[in-house]
PDB file of N, CA and C in Angstrom:
ATOM      1  N   UNK A   1     -53.558 -78.462  24.964  1.00 63.00           N
ATOM      2  CA  UNK A   1     -53.246 -79.817  25.346  1.00 63.00           C
ATOM      3  C   UNK A   1     -54.632 -80.471  25.453  1.00 63.00           C
ATOM      4  N   UNK A   2     -54.722 -81.521  25.496  1.00 76.00           N
ATOM      5  CA  UNK A   2     -55.695 -82.630  25.780  1.00 76.00           C
ATOM      6  C   UNK A   2     -55.869 -82.746  27.315  1.00 76.00           C
ATOM      7  N   UNK A   3     -56.791 -82.591  28.149  1.00 77.00           N
ATOM      8  CA  UNK A   3     -57.009 -82.932  29.258  1.00 77.00           C
ATOM      9  C   UNK A   3     -56.423 -84.179  29.724  1.00 77.00           C
ATOM     10  N   UNK A   4     -55.351 -83.966  30.779  1.00 77.00           N
ATOM     11  CA  UNK A   4     -55.025 -85.285  31.339  1.00 77.00           C
ATOM     12  C   UNK A   4     -53.447 -85.468  30.954  1.00 77.00           C
ATOM     13  N   UNK A   5     -53.120 -84.676  29.810  1.00 78.00           N
ATOM     14  CA  UNK A   5     -51.742 -84.776  29.207  1.00 78.00           C
ATOM     15  C   UNK A   5     -50.810 -84.334  29.981  1.00 78.00           C
ATOM     16  N   UNK A   6     -49.808 -85.360  30.370  1.00 77.00           N
ATOM     17  CA  UNK A   6     -48.730 -84.992  31.322  1.00 77.00           C
ATOM     18  C   UNK A   6     -47.409 -84.658  30.549  1.00 77.00           C
ATOM     19  N   UNK A   7     -46.678 -83.625  31.131  1.00 83.00           N
ATOM     20  CA  UNK A   7     -45.691 -83.078  30.752  1.00 83.00           C
ATOM     21  C   UNK A   7     -44.558 -83.274  31.473  1.00 83.00           C
ATOM     22  N   UNK A   8     -43.280 -83.650  31.299  1.00 87.00           N
ATOM     23  CA  UNK A   8     -42.226 -83.562  32.568  1.00 87.00           C
ATOM     24  C   UNK A   8     -41.680 -82.332  32.462  1.00 87.00           C
ATOM     25  N   UNK A   9     -40.819 -82.130  33.442  1.00 91.00           N
ATOM     26  CA  UNK A   9     -39.911 -80.723  33.836  1.00 91.00           C
ATOM     27  C   UNK A   9     -39.006 -80.498  32.667  1.00 91.00           C
ATOM     28  N   UNK A  10     -38.584 -79.336  32.630  1.00 93.00           N
ATOM     29  CA  UNK A  10     -37.432 -79.101  31.641  1.00 93.00           C
ATOM     30  C   UNK A  10     -36.367 -79.670  32.397  1.00 93.00           C
ATOM     31  N   UNK A  11     -35.050 -79.611  31.577  1.00 93.00           N
ATOM     32  CA  UNK A  11     -33.845 -80.139  32.054  1.00 93.00           C
ATOM     33  C   UNK A  11     -33.193 -79.253  32.931  1.00 93.00           C
ATOM     34  N   UNK A  12     -33.050 -78.009  33.046  1.00 93.00           N
ATOM     35  CA  UNK A  12     -32.382 -76.956  33.639  1.00 93.00           C
ATOM     36  C   UNK A  12     -33.335 -75.603  33.839  1.00 93.00           C
ATOM     37  N   UNK A  13     -32.661 -74.949  35.020  1.00 93.00           N
ATOM     38  CA  UNK A  13     -33.393 -73.718  35.366  1.00 93.00           C
ATOM     39  C   UNK A  13     -33.009 -72.740  34.307  1.00 93.00           C
ATOM     40  N   UNK A  14     -31.935 -73.146  33.439  1.00 92.00           N
ATOM     41  CA  UNK A  14     -31.486 -71.975  32.429  1.00 92.00           C
ATOM     42  C   UNK A  14     -32.641 -72.152  31.127  1.00 92.00           C
ATOM     43  N   UNK A  15     -32.931 -73.530  31.163  1.00 92.00           N
ATOM     44  CA  UNK A  15     -34.042 -73.710  30.144  1.00 92.00           C
ATOM     45  C   UNK A  15     -35.480 -73.098  30.246  1.00 92.00           C
ATOM     46  N   UNK A  16     -35.728 -73.022  31.699  1.00 93.00           N
ATOM     47  CA  UNK A  16     -36.834 -72.418  32.241  1.00 93.00           C
ATOM     48  C   UNK A  16     -36.812 -70.774  31.945  1.00 93.00           C
ATOM     49  N   UNK A  17     -35.616 -70.189  32.166  1.00 92.00           N
ATOM     50  CA  UNK A  17     -35.343 -68.941  31.741  1.00 92.00           C
ATOM     51  C   UNK A  17     -35.304 -68.569  30.239  1.00 92.00           C
ATOM     52  N   UNK A  18     -34.888 -69.418  29.663  1.00 90.00           N
ATOM     53  CA  UNK A  18     -35.114 -69.234  28.004  1.00 90.00           C
ATOM     54  C   UNK A  18     -36.577 -69.040  27.624  1.00 90.00           C
ATOM     55  N   UNK A  19     -37.281 -70.258  28.099  1.00 92.00           N
ATOM     56  CA  UNK A  19     -38.713 -70.330  27.775  1.00 92.00           C
ATOM     57  C   UNK A  19     -39.475 -69.046  28.239  1.00 92.00           C
ATOM     58  N   UNK A  20     -39.346 -68.395  29.547  1.00 92.00           N
ATOM     59  CA  UNK A  20     -39.540 -67.244  29.903  1.00 92.00           C
ATOM     60  C   UNK A  20     -39.543 -65.987  29.049  1.00 92.00           C
ATOM     61  N   UNK A  21     -38.106 -66.106  28.613  1.00 90.00           N
ATOM     62  CA  UNK A  21     -38.198 -65.136  27.578  1.00 90.00           C
ATOM     63  C   UNK A  21     -38.845 -64.995  26.265  1.00 90.00           C
ATOM     64  N   UNK A  22     -39.077 -66.304  26.150  1.00 88.00           N
ATOM     65  CA  UNK A  22     -40.085 -66.477  24.768  1.00 88.00           C
ATOM     66  C   UNK A  22     -41.152 -65.891  25.067  1.00 88.00           C
ATOM     67  N   UNK A  23     -41.861 -66.158  26.265  1.00 91.00           N
ATOM     68  CA  UNK A  23     -43.213 -65.996  26.643  1.00 91.00           C
ATOM     69  C   UNK A  23     -43.321 -64.106  26.651  1.00 91.00           C
ATOM     70  N   UNK A  24     -42.480 -63.388  26.363  1.00 90.00           N
ATOM     71  CA  UNK A  24     -42.361 -62.106  26.397  1.00 90.00           C
ATOM     72  C   UNK A  24     -42.359 -61.481  25.129  1.00 90.00           C
ATOM     73  N   UNK A  25     -42.433 -62.408  24.012  1.00 85.00           N
ATOM     74  CA  UNK A  25     -42.611 -62.071  22.732  1.00 85.00           C
ATOM     75  C   UNK A  25     -43.877 -61.273  22.408  1.00 85.00           C
ATOM     76  N   UNK A  26     -43.875 -60.150  21.494  1.00 80.00           N
ATOM     77  CA  UNK A  26     -44.991 -59.638  21.360  1.00 80.00           C
ATOM     78  C   UNK A  26     -45.065 -59.337  19.969  1.00 80.00           C
ATOM     79  N   UNK A  27     -44.352 -60.122  19.011  1.00 84.00           N
ATOM     80  CA  UNK A  27     -44.557 -59.982  17.317  1.00 84.00           C
ATOM     81  C   UNK A  27     -45.475 -61.268  16.660  1.00 84.00           C
ATOM     82  N   UNK A  28     -46.091 -61.614  17.564  1.00 85.00           N
ATOM     83  CA  UNK A  28     -47.118 -62.676  17.051  1.00 85.00           C
ATOM     84  C   UNK A  28     -48.598 -62.644  17.729  1.00 85.00           C
ATOM     85  N   UNK A  29     -49.445 -63.482  17.778  1.00 88.00           N
ATOM     86  CA  UNK A  29     -50.706 -63.850  18.440  1.00 88.00           C
ATOM     87  C   UNK A  29     -50.431 -64.994  19.210  1.00 88.00           C
ATOM     88  N   UNK A  30     -50.893 -64.944  20.570  1.00 91.00           N
ATOM     89  CA  UNK A  30     -50.730 -65.855  21.359  1.00 91.00           C
ATOM     90  C   UNK A  30     -51.980 -67.119  21.159  1.00 91.00           C
ATOM     91  N   UNK A  31     -51.771 -68.197  20.663  1.00 92.00           N
ATOM     92  CA  UNK A  31     -52.803 -69.383  20.731  1.00 92.00           C
ATOM     93  C   UNK A  31     -53.056 -69.771  22.045  1.00 92.00           C
ATOM     94  N   UNK A  32     -51.494 -70.030  22.525  1.00 91.00           N
ATOM     95  CA  UNK A  32     -51.800 -70.518  23.991  1.00 91.00           C
ATOM     96  C   UNK A  32     -50.605 -69.765  24.400  1.00 91.00           C
ATOM     97  N   UNK A  33     -50.646 -69.039  25.473  1.00 90.00           N
ATOM     98  CA  UNK A  33     -49.746 -68.138  26.143  1.00 90.00           C
ATOM     99  C   UNK A  33     -48.589 -69.056  27.073  1.00 90.00           C
ATOM    100  N   UNK A  34     -48.829 -70.290  27.514  1.00 92.00           N
ATOM    101  CA  UNK A  34     -48.016 -70.924  28.339  1.00 92.00           C
ATOM    102  C   UNK A  34     -47.740 -70.154  29.760  1.00 92.00           C
ATOM    103  N   UNK A  35     -46.407 -70.736  30.498  1.00 93.00           N
ATOM    104  CA  UNK A  35     -46.585 -70.189  31.744  1.00 93.00           C
ATOM    105  C   UNK A  35     -45.372 -71.169  32.107  1.00 93.00           C
ATOM    106  N   UNK A  36     -44.647 -70.373  33.336  1.00 94.00           N
ATOM    107  CA  UNK A  36     -43.605 -71.060  34.194  1.00 94.00           C
ATOM    108  C   UNK A  36     -44.513 -71.356  35.393  1.00 94.00           C
ATOM    109  N   UNK A  37     -44.404 -72.665  35.900  1.00 91.00           N
ATOM    110  CA  UNK A  37     -44.967 -73.254  36.985  1.00 91.00           C
ATOM    111  C   UNK A  37     -43.813 -73.988  38.065  1.00 91.00           C
ATOM    112  N   UNK A  38     -43.778 -73.173  38.906  1.00 87.00           N
ATOM    113  CA  UNK A  38     -42.101 -73.841  39.720  1.00 87.00           C
ATOM    114  C   UNK A  38     -42.623 -74.960  40.932  1.00 87.00           C
ATOM    115  N   UNK A  39     -44.047 -75.320  40.693  1.00 86.00           N
ATOM    116  CA  UNK A  39     -44.698 -76.540  41.608  1.00 86.00           C
ATOM    117  C   UNK A  39     -46.013 -77.127  40.578  1.00 86.00           C
ATOM    118  N   UNK A  40     -45.785 -78.414  40.732  1.00 84.00           N
ATOM    119  CA  UNK A  40     -46.775 -79.009  40.033  1.00 84.00           C
ATOM    120  C   UNK A  40     -47.522 -80.136  40.688  1.00 84.00           C
ATOM    121  N   UNK A  41     -48.533 -80.341  41.176  1.00 85.00           N
ATOM    122  CA  UNK A  41     -48.931 -81.206  42.143  1.00 85.00           C
ATOM    123  C   UNK A  41     -48.244 -81.231  43.572  1.00 85.00           C
ATOM    124  N   UNK A  42     -47.802 -80.356  43.959  1.00 89.00           N
ATOM    125  CA  UNK A  42     -46.953 -80.516  45.148  1.00 89.00           C
ATOM    126  C   UNK A  42     -45.437 -80.984  45.147  1.00 89.00           C
ATOM    127  N   UNK A  43     -45.298 -81.148  43.588  1.00 88.00           N
ATOM    128  CA  UNK A  43     -43.830 -81.472  43.267  1.00 88.00           C
ATOM    129  C   UNK A  43     -43.165 -80.109  42.742  1.00 88.00           C
ATOM    130  N   UNK A  44     -41.764 -79.707  43.260  1.00 92.00           N
ATOM    131  CA  UNK A  44     -41.221 -78.687  42.770  1.00 92.00           C
ATOM    132  C   UNK A  44     -40.312 -79.109  41.991  1.00 92.00           C
ATOM    133  N   UNK A  45     -40.258 -78.167  40.879  1.00 92.00           N
ATOM    134  CA  UNK A  45     -39.272 -78.766  39.338  1.00 92.00           C
ATOM    135  C   UNK A  45     -39.293 -77.406  38.227  1.00 92.00           C
ATOM    136  N   UNK A  46     -38.729 -77.636  37.313  1.00 94.00           N
ATOM    137  CA  UNK A  46     -38.869 -76.896  36.327  1.00 94.00           C
ATOM    138  C   UNK A  46     -39.602 -77.193  35.117  1.00 94.00           C
ATOM    139  N   UNK A  47     -40.969 -76.933  35.821  1.00 92.00           N
ATOM    140  CA  UNK A  47     -42.061 -76.896  35.013  1.00 92.00           C
ATOM    141  C   UNK A  47     -42.760 -75.991  34.146  1.00 92.00           C
ATOM    142  N   UNK A  48     -43.325 -76.244  32.911  1.00 94.00           N
ATOM    143  CA  UNK A  48     -43.948 -75.080  32.317  1.00 94.00           C
ATOM    144  C   UNK A  48     -44.950 -75.672  31.664  1.00 94.00           C
ATOM    145  N   UNK A  49     -46.087 -74.698  31.124  1.00 92.00           N
ATOM    146  CA  UNK A  49     -47.242 -74.855  30.320  1.00 92.00           C
ATOM    147  C   UNK A  49     -46.807 -74.640  28.819  1.00 92.00           C
ATOM    148  N   UNK A  50     -47.206 -75.520  27.893  1.00 92.00           N
ATOM    149  CA  UNK A  50     -46.601 -75.239  26.640  1.00 92.00           C
ATOM    150  C   UNK A  50     -47.374 -74.010  25.952  1.00 92.00           C
ATOM    151  N   UNK A  51     -46.582 -73.433  25.019  1.00 92.00           N
ATOM    152  CA  UNK A  51     -46.984 -72.461  24.065  1.00 92.00           C
ATOM    153  C   UNK A  51     -46.915 -72.099  22.824  1.00 92.00           C
ATOM    154  N   UNK A  52     -47.997 -71.763  22.050  1.00 92.00           N
ATOM    155  CA  UNK A  52     -47.965 -71.954  20.789  1.00 92.00           C
ATOM    156  C   UNK A  52     -48.273 -70.345  20.436  1.00 92.00           C
ATOM    157  N   UNK A  53     -47.375 -69.819  19.668  1.00 89.00           N
ATOM    158  CA  UNK A  53     -47.311 -68.422  18.885  1.00 89.00           C
ATOM    159  C   UNK A  53     -47.756 -68.487  17.383  1.00 89.00           C
ATOM    160  N   UNK A  54     -48.845 -67.909  17.172  1.00 89.00           N
ATOM    161  CA  UNK A  54     -48.935 -67.773  15.726  1.00 89.00           C
ATOM    162  C   UNK A  54     -48.370 -66.538  15.132  1.00 89.00           C
ATOM    163  N   UNK A  55     -47.738 -66.620  13.796  1.00 85.00           N
ATOM    164  CA  UNK A  55     -46.886 -65.638  13.295  1.00 85.00           C
ATOM    165  C   UNK A  55     -47.458 -65.736  11.872  1.00 85.00           C
ATOM    166  N   UNK A  56     -47.098 -64.578  10.950  1.00 81.00           N
ATOM    167  CA  UNK A  56     -47.182 -64.560   9.788  1.00 81.00           C
ATOM    168  C   UNK A  56     -45.679 -64.178   9.182  1.00 81.00           C
ATOM    169  N   UNK A  57     -45.711 -63.765   7.881  1.00 75.00           N
ATOM    170  CA  UNK A  57     -44.478 -63.755   7.218  1.00 75.00           C
ATOM    171  C   UNK A  57     -43.620 -62.496   7.570  1.00 75.00           C
ATOM    172  N   UNK A  58     -44.250 -61.705   8.231  1.00 77.00           N
ATOM    173  CA  UNK A  58     -43.387 -60.491   8.745  1.00 77.00           C
ATOM    174  C   UNK A  58     -42.739 -60.811  10.045  1.00 77.00           C
ATOM    175  N   UNK A  59     -42.992 -61.900  10.720  1.00 75.00           N
ATOM    176  CA  UNK A  59     -42.453 -62.322  12.059  1.00 75.00           C
ATOM    177  C   UNK A  59     -41.319 -63.551  11.688  1.00 75.00           C
ATOM    178  N   UNK A  60     -40.191 -63.378  12.641  1.00 70.00           N
ATOM    179  CA  UNK A  60     -39.179 -64.329  12.294  1.00 70.00           C
ATOM    180  C   UNK A  60     -39.263 -65.188  13.336  1.00 70.00           C
ATOM    181  N   UNK A  61     -39.478 -66.486  13.292  1.00 66.00           N
ATOM    182  CA  UNK A  61     -39.506 -67.476  14.450  1.00 66.00           C
ATOM    183  C   UNK A  61     -38.218 -67.529  15.034  1.00 66.00           C
ATOM    184  N   UNK A  62     -38.184 -68.114  16.240  1.00 65.00           N
ATOM    185  CA  UNK A  62     -37.072 -68.128  17.196  1.00 65.00           C
ATOM    186  C   UNK A  62     -35.881 -69.059  16.458  1.00 65.00           C
ATOM    187  N   UNK A  63     -34.493 -68.338  16.331  1.00 67.00           N
ATOM    188  CA  UNK A  63     -33.512 -69.099  16.019  1.00 67.00           C
ATOM    189  C   UNK A  63     -32.906 -69.631  16.873  1.00 67.00           C
ATOM    190  N   UNK A  64     -33.272 -69.614  18.110  1.00 69.00           N
ATOM    191  CA  UNK A  64     -32.585 -70.586  19.173  1.00 69.00           C
ATOM    192  C   UNK A  64     -33.428 -71.854  19.523  1.00 69.00           C
ATOM    193  N   UNK A  65     -32.705 -72.901  19.617  1.00 77.00           N
ATOM    194  CA  UNK A  65     -33.571 -74.275  20.035  1.00 77.00           C
ATOM    195  C   UNK A  65     -33.839 -73.983  21.571  1.00 77.00           C
ATOM    196  N   UNK A  66     -35.013 -74.186  21.889  1.00 77.00           N
ATOM    197  CA  UNK A  66     -35.532 -73.798  23.264  1.00 77.00           C
ATOM    198  C   UNK A  66     -35.815 -75.098  24.176  1.00 77.00           C
ATOM    199  N   UNK A  67     -35.581 -76.336  23.447  1.00 82.00           N
ATOM    200  CA  UNK A  67     -35.680 -77.661  24.250  1.00 82.00           C
ATOM    201  C   UNK A  67     -36.927 -77.564  25.205  1.00 82.00           C
ATOM    202  N   UNK A  68     -37.812 -76.890  24.852  1.00 90.00           N
ATOM    203  CA  UNK A  68     -39.064 -76.599  25.702  1.00 90.00           C
ATOM    204  C   UNK A  68     -40.466 -76.741  24.705  1.00 90.00           C
ATOM    205  N   UNK A  69     -41.559 -76.710  25.361  1.00 92.00           N
ATOM    206  CA  UNK A  69     -42.668 -77.000  24.545  1.00 92.00           C
ATOM    207  C   UNK A  69     -43.280 -75.699  24.120  1.00 92.00           C
ATOM    208  N   UNK A  70     -42.533 -75.040  23.075  1.00 89.00           N
ATOM    209  CA  UNK A  70     -42.681 -73.755  22.500  1.00 89.00           C
ATOM    210  C   UNK A  70     -42.906 -74.350  20.992  1.00 89.00           C
ATOM    211  N   UNK A  71     -43.853 -73.629  20.132  1.00 88.00           N
ATOM    212  CA  UNK A  71     -44.134 -73.750  18.932  1.00 88.00           C
ATOM    213  C   UNK A  71     -44.633 -72.696  18.044  1.00 88.00           C
ATOM    214  N   UNK A  72     -44.184 -72.439  16.913  1.00 86.00           N
ATOM    215  CA  UNK A  72     -44.931 -71.083  16.346  1.00 86.00           C
ATOM    216  C   UNK A  72     -45.831 -71.958  15.056  1.00 86.00           C
ATOM    217  N   UNK A  73     -46.604 -71.115  14.727  1.00 87.00           N
ATOM    218  CA  UNK A  73     -47.827 -71.742  13.933  1.00 87.00           C
ATOM    219  C   UNK A  73     -47.815 -70.521  12.804  1.00 87.00           C
ATOM    220  N   UNK A  74     -47.745 -70.975  11.488  1.00 86.00           N
ATOM    221  CA  UNK A  74     -48.007 -70.051  10.468  1.00 86.00           C
ATOM    222  C   UNK A  74     -49.132 -70.281   9.360  1.00 86.00           C
ATOM    223  N   UNK A  75     -50.123 -69.848   9.067  1.00 85.00           N
ATOM    224  CA  UNK A  75     -51.316 -69.937   8.439  1.00 85.00           C
ATOM    225  C   UNK A  75     -50.912 -69.576   6.790  1.00 85.00           C
ATOM    226  N   UNK A  76     -51.311 -70.365   6.072  1.00 85.00           N
ATOM    227  CA  UNK A  76     -51.340 -69.997   4.835  1.00 85.00           C
ATOM    228  C   UNK A  76     -52.591 -70.102   4.164  1.00 85.00           C
ATOM    229  N   UNK A  77     -52.786 -69.497   2.960  1.00 87.00           N
ATOM    230  CA  UNK A  77     -53.980 -69.495   2.310  1.00 87.00           C
ATOM    231  C   UNK A  77     -54.242 -70.262   1.062  1.00 87.00           C
ATOM    232  N   UNK A  78     -52.956 -71.171   0.968  1.00 90.00           N
ATOM    233  CA  UNK A  78     -52.911 -72.040  -0.255  1.00 90.00           C
ATOM    234  C   UNK A  78     -51.672 -72.949  -0.021  1.00 90.00           C
ATOM    235  N   UNK A  79     -51.596 -74.176  -0.675  1.00 89.00           N
ATOM    236  CA  UNK A  79     -50.587 -74.827  -0.405  1.00 89.00           C
ATOM    237  C   UNK A  79     -49.320 -74.485  -1.450  1.00 89.00           C
ATOM    238  N   UNK A  80     -49.360 -73.573  -2.601  1.00 90.00           N
ATOM    239  CA  UNK A  80     -48.840 -72.816  -3.174  1.00 90.00           C
ATOM    240  C   UNK A  80     -48.006 -71.920  -2.386  1.00 90.00           C
ATOM    241  N   UNK A  81     -48.543 -71.282  -1.390  1.00 82.00           N
ATOM    242  CA  UNK A  81     -48.134 -70.156  -1.040  1.00 82.00           C
ATOM    243  C   UNK A  81     -47.223 -70.803   0.416  1.00 82.00           C
ATOM    244  N   UNK A  82     -47.496 -71.944   0.827  1.00 77.00           N
ATOM    245  CA  UNK A  82     -46.727 -72.526   2.084  1.00 77.00           C
ATOM    246  C   UNK A  82     -45.427 -72.889   1.420  1.00 77.00           C
TER     247      UNK A  82
END
């Protein structure tokens, strides 16, 4: 993310737990790993650092809606391949 970008906390502790499980994935290459942050600037809450996982056609993206800043990125060599 660009320096200075602000994100609010996730809605629930359960959302943070789901996000934490996503960070355990080993089936892609992490562009940005992300993290769980129980406190930001002295404020406690359900804060996380966004995550981006690079995948290829052998990796199945998450089937579960995360309601969290988690994205998968797939690179194609041509528009036709995409």
